[in-house]
Amino acid sequence: MLIEVDMPETLEALRLPPGVNQRLQNLLDRQDRGDNLSAEERLEAEGLVDLAELLSLLRLRARRIAQEAEG
């Protein structure tokens, strides 16, 4: 199986796709309102939060490397 993925030109552009980010926000909003998420939804939310955090760390690292390269 081959999956094609559009890669951003810079690490600064690495973000959750809008639909995925909207799904995460929906799950977090439901949780904040006190709605019970199913076990599957909790796992989904945890995985998406982990992915969002990883992308943030990559953006920060890319920014720091770019700043160090500029001098």
mmCIF file with all atom_site columns, C-alpha atoms in Angstrom:
data_model
loop_
_atom_site.group_PDB
_atom_site.id
_atom_site.type_symbol
_atom_site.label_atom_id
_atom_site.label_alt_id
_atom_site.label_comp_id
_atom_site.label_asym_id
_atom_site.label_entity_id
_atom_site.label_seq_id
_atom_site.pdbx_PDB_ins_code
_atom_site.Cartn_x
_atom_site.Cartn_y
_atom_site.Cartn_z
_atom_site.occupancy
_atom_site.B_iso_or_equiv
_atom_site.pdbx_formal_charge
_atom_site.auth_seq_id
_atom_site.auth_comp_id
_atom_site.auth_asym_id
_atom_site.auth_atom_id
_atom_site.pdbx_PDB_model_num
ATOM 1  C CA . MET A 1 1  ? 0.000   0.000  0.000  1.00 0.00 ? 1  MET A CA 1
ATOM 2  C CA . LEU A 1 2  ? 1.357   3.396  -0.985 1.00 0.00 ? 2  LEU A CA 1
ATOM 3  C CA . ILE A 1 3  ? 0.099   6.546  0.700  1.00 0.00 ? 3  ILE A CA 1
ATOM 4  C CA . GLU A 1 4  ? 0.853   9.905  -0.834 1.00 0.00 ? 4  GLU A CA 1
ATOM 5  C CA . VAL A 1 5  ? 1.190   12.818 1.559  1.00 0.00 ? 5  VAL A CA 1
ATOM 6  C CA . ASP A 1 6  ? 1.642   16.481 0.672  1.00 0.00 ? 6  ASP A CA 1
ATOM 7  C CA . MET A 1 7  ? 4.642   17.664 2.667  1.00 0.00 ? 7  MET A CA 1
ATOM 8  C CA . PRO A 1 8  ? 4.995   21.320 3.627  1.00 0.00 ? 8  PRO A CA 1
ATOM 9  C CA . GLU A 1 9  ? 8.056   23.108 2.319  1.00 0.00 ? 9  GLU A CA 1
ATOM 10 C CA . THR A 1 10 ? 9.199   24.039 5.823  1.00 0.00 ? 10 THR A CA 1
ATOM 11 C CA . LEU A 1 11 ? 8.815   22.544 9.268  1.00 0.00 ? 11 LEU A CA 1
ATOM 12 C CA . GLU A 1 12 ? 7.138   25.816 10.291 1.00 0.00 ? 12 GLU A CA 1
ATOM 13 C CA . ALA A 1 13 ? 4.133   24.737 8.225  1.00 0.00 ? 13 ALA A CA 1
ATOM 14 C CA . LEU A 1 14 ? 3.722   21.415 10.040 1.00 0.00 ? 14 LEU A CA 1
ATOM 15 C CA . ARG A 1 15 ? 0.319   21.543 11.699 1.00 0.00 ? 15 ARG A CA 1
ATOM 16 C CA . LEU A 1 16 ? -2.631  19.232 12.115 1.00 0.00 ? 16 LEU A CA 1
ATOM 17 C CA . PRO A 1 17 ? -4.805  19.344 9.000  1.00 0.00 ? 17 PRO A CA 1
ATOM 18 C CA . PRO A 1 18 ? -7.882  21.546 9.586  1.00 0.00 ? 18 PRO A CA 1
ATOM 19 C CA . GLY A 1 19 ? -10.318 18.631 9.725  1.00 0.00 ? 19 GLY A CA 1
ATOM 20 C CA . VAL A 1 20 ? -8.177  16.714 12.191 1.00 0.00 ? 20 VAL A CA 1
ATOM 21 C CA . ASN A 1 21 ? -7.682  19.820 14.337 1.00 0.00 ? 21 ASN A CA 1
ATOM 22 C CA . GLN A 1 22 ? -11.446 20.417 14.308 1.00 0.00 ? 22 GLN A CA 1
ATOM 23 C CA . ARG A 1 23 ? -12.054 16.846 15.448 1.00 0.00 ? 23 ARG A CA 1
ATOM 24 C CA . LEU A 1 24 ? -9.575  17.298 18.303 1.00 0.00 ? 24 LEU A CA 1
ATOM 25 C CA . GLN A 1 25 ? -11.202 20.585 19.340 1.00 0.00 ? 25 GLN A CA 1
ATOM 26 C CA . ASN A 1 26 ? -14.633 18.931 19.268 1.00 0.00 ? 26 ASN A CA 1
ATOM 27 C CA . LEU A 1 27 ? -13.445 16.107 21.521 1.00 0.00 ? 27 LEU A CA 1
ATOM 28 C CA . LEU A 1 28 ? -11.744 18.534 23.930 1.00 0.00 ? 28 LEU A CA 1
ATOM 29 C CA . ASP A 1 29 ? -14.794 20.831 23.993 1.00 0.00 ? 29 ASP A CA 1
ATOM 30 C CA . ARG A 1 30 ? -17.054 17.880 24.822 1.00 0.00 ? 30 ARG A CA 1
ATOM 31 C CA . GLN A 1 31 ? -14.682 16.821 27.575 1.00 0.00 ? 31 GLN A CA 1
ATOM 32 C CA . ASP A 1 32 ? -14.592 20.394 28.958 1.00 0.00 ? 32 ASP A CA 1
ATOM 33 C CA . ARG A 1 33 ? -18.416 20.463 29.032 1.00 0.00 ? 33 ARG A CA 1
ATOM 34 C CA . GLY A 1 34 ? -18.365 17.330 31.177 1.00 0.00 ? 34 GLY A CA 1
ATOM 35 C CA . ASP A 1 35 ? -19.590 15.005 28.434 1.00 0.00 ? 35 ASP A CA 1
ATOM 36 C CA . ASN A 1 36 ? -18.266 11.501 28.843 1.00 0.00 ? 36 ASN A CA 1
ATOM 37 C CA . LEU A 1 37 ? -16.056 10.415 25.968 1.00 0.00 ? 37 LEU A CA 1
ATOM 38 C CA . SER A 1 38 ? -16.004 6.755  25.073 1.00 0.00 ? 38 SER A CA 1
ATOM 39 C CA . ALA A 1 39 ? -12.776 4.862  25.675 1.00 0.00 ? 39 ALA A CA 1
ATOM 40 C CA . GLU A 1 40 ? -12.115 4.987  21.930 1.00 0.00 ? 40 GLU A CA 1
ATOM 41 C CA . GLU A 1 41 ? -12.696 8.756  21.812 1.00 0.00 ? 41 GLU A CA 1
ATOM 42 C CA . ARG A 1 42 ? -10.370 9.305  24.803 1.00 0.00 ? 42 ARG A CA 1
ATOM 43 C CA . LEU A 1 43 ? -7.633  7.337  23.054 1.00 0.00 ? 43 LEU A CA 1
ATOM 44 C CA . GLU A 1 44 ? -8.247  9.303  19.858 1.00 0.00 ? 44 GLU A CA 1
ATOM 45 C CA . ALA A 1 45 ? -8.036  12.622 21.730 1.00 0.00 ? 45 ALA A CA 1
ATOM 46 C CA . GLU A 1 46 ? -4.868  11.572 23.564 1.00 0.00 ? 46 GLU A CA 1
ATOM 47 C CA . GLY A 1 47 ? -3.225  10.507 20.318 1.00 0.00 ? 47 GLY A CA 1
ATOM 48 C CA . LEU A 1 48 ? -4.161  13.753 18.570 1.00 0.00 ? 48 LEU A CA 1
ATOM 49 C CA . VAL A 1 49 ? -2.880  15.833 21.495 1.00 0.00 ? 49 VAL A CA 1
ATOM 50 C CA . ASP A 1 50 ? 0.396   13.896 21.411 1.00 0.00 ? 50 ASP A CA 1
ATOM 51 C CA . LEU A 1 51 ? 0.678   14.488 17.655 1.00 0.00 ? 51 LEU A CA 1
ATOM 52 C CA . ALA A 1 52 ? -0.119  18.215 18.011 1.00 0.00 ? 52 ALA A CA 1
ATOM 53 C CA . GLU A 1 53 ? 2.544   18.524 20.718 1.00 0.00 ? 53 GLU A CA 1
ATOM 54 C CA . LEU A 1 54 ? 5.106   16.731 18.562 1.00 0.00 ? 54 LEU A CA 1
ATOM 55 C CA . LEU A 1 55 ? 4.390   19.071 15.641 1.00 0.00 ? 55 LEU A CA 1
ATOM 56 C CA . SER A 1 56 ? 4.755   22.070 17.961 1.00 0.00 ? 56 SER A CA 1
ATOM 57 C CA . LEU A 1 57 ? 8.133   20.805 19.164 1.00 0.00 ? 57 LEU A CA 1
ATOM 58 C CA . LEU A 1 58 ? 9.288   20.304 15.577 1.00 0.00 ? 58 LEU A CA 1
ATOM 59 C CA . ARG A 1 59 ? 8.232   23.868 14.679 1.00 0.00 ? 59 ARG A CA 1
ATOM 60 C CA . LEU A 1 60 ? 10.072  25.269 17.714 1.00 0.00 ? 60 LEU A CA 1
ATOM 61 C CA . ARG A 1 61 ? 13.188  23.294 16.901 1.00 0.00 ? 61 ARG A CA 1
ATOM 62 C CA . ALA A 1 62 ? 13.078  24.419 13.268 1.00 0.00 ? 62 ALA A CA 1
ATOM 63 C CA . ARG A 1 63 ? 12.681  28.040 14.398 1.00 0.00 ? 63 ARG A CA 1
ATOM 64 C CA . ARG A 1 64 ? 15.634  27.759 16.795 1.00 0.00 ? 64 ARG A CA 1
ATOM 65 C CA . ILE A 1 65 ? 17.857  26.152 14.146 1.00 0.00 ? 65 ILE A CA 1
ATOM 66 C CA . ALA A 1 66 ? 16.931  28.909 11.679 1.00 0.00 ? 66 ALA A CA 1
ATOM 67 C CA . GLN A 1 67 ? 17.736  31.598 14.268 1.00 0.00 ? 67 GLN A CA 1
ATOM 68 C CA . GLU A 1 68 ? 21.090  29.978 15.082 1.00 0.00 ? 68 GLU A CA 1
ATOM 69 C CA . ALA A 1 69 ? 21.934  29.769 11.379 1.00 0.00 ? 69 ALA A CA 1
ATOM 70 C CA . GLU A 1 70 ? 21.218  33.502 11.000 1.00 0.00 ? 70 GLU A CA 1
ATOM 71 C CA . GLY A 1 71 ? 23.812  34.169 13.654 1.00 0.00 ? 71 GLY A CA 1
#
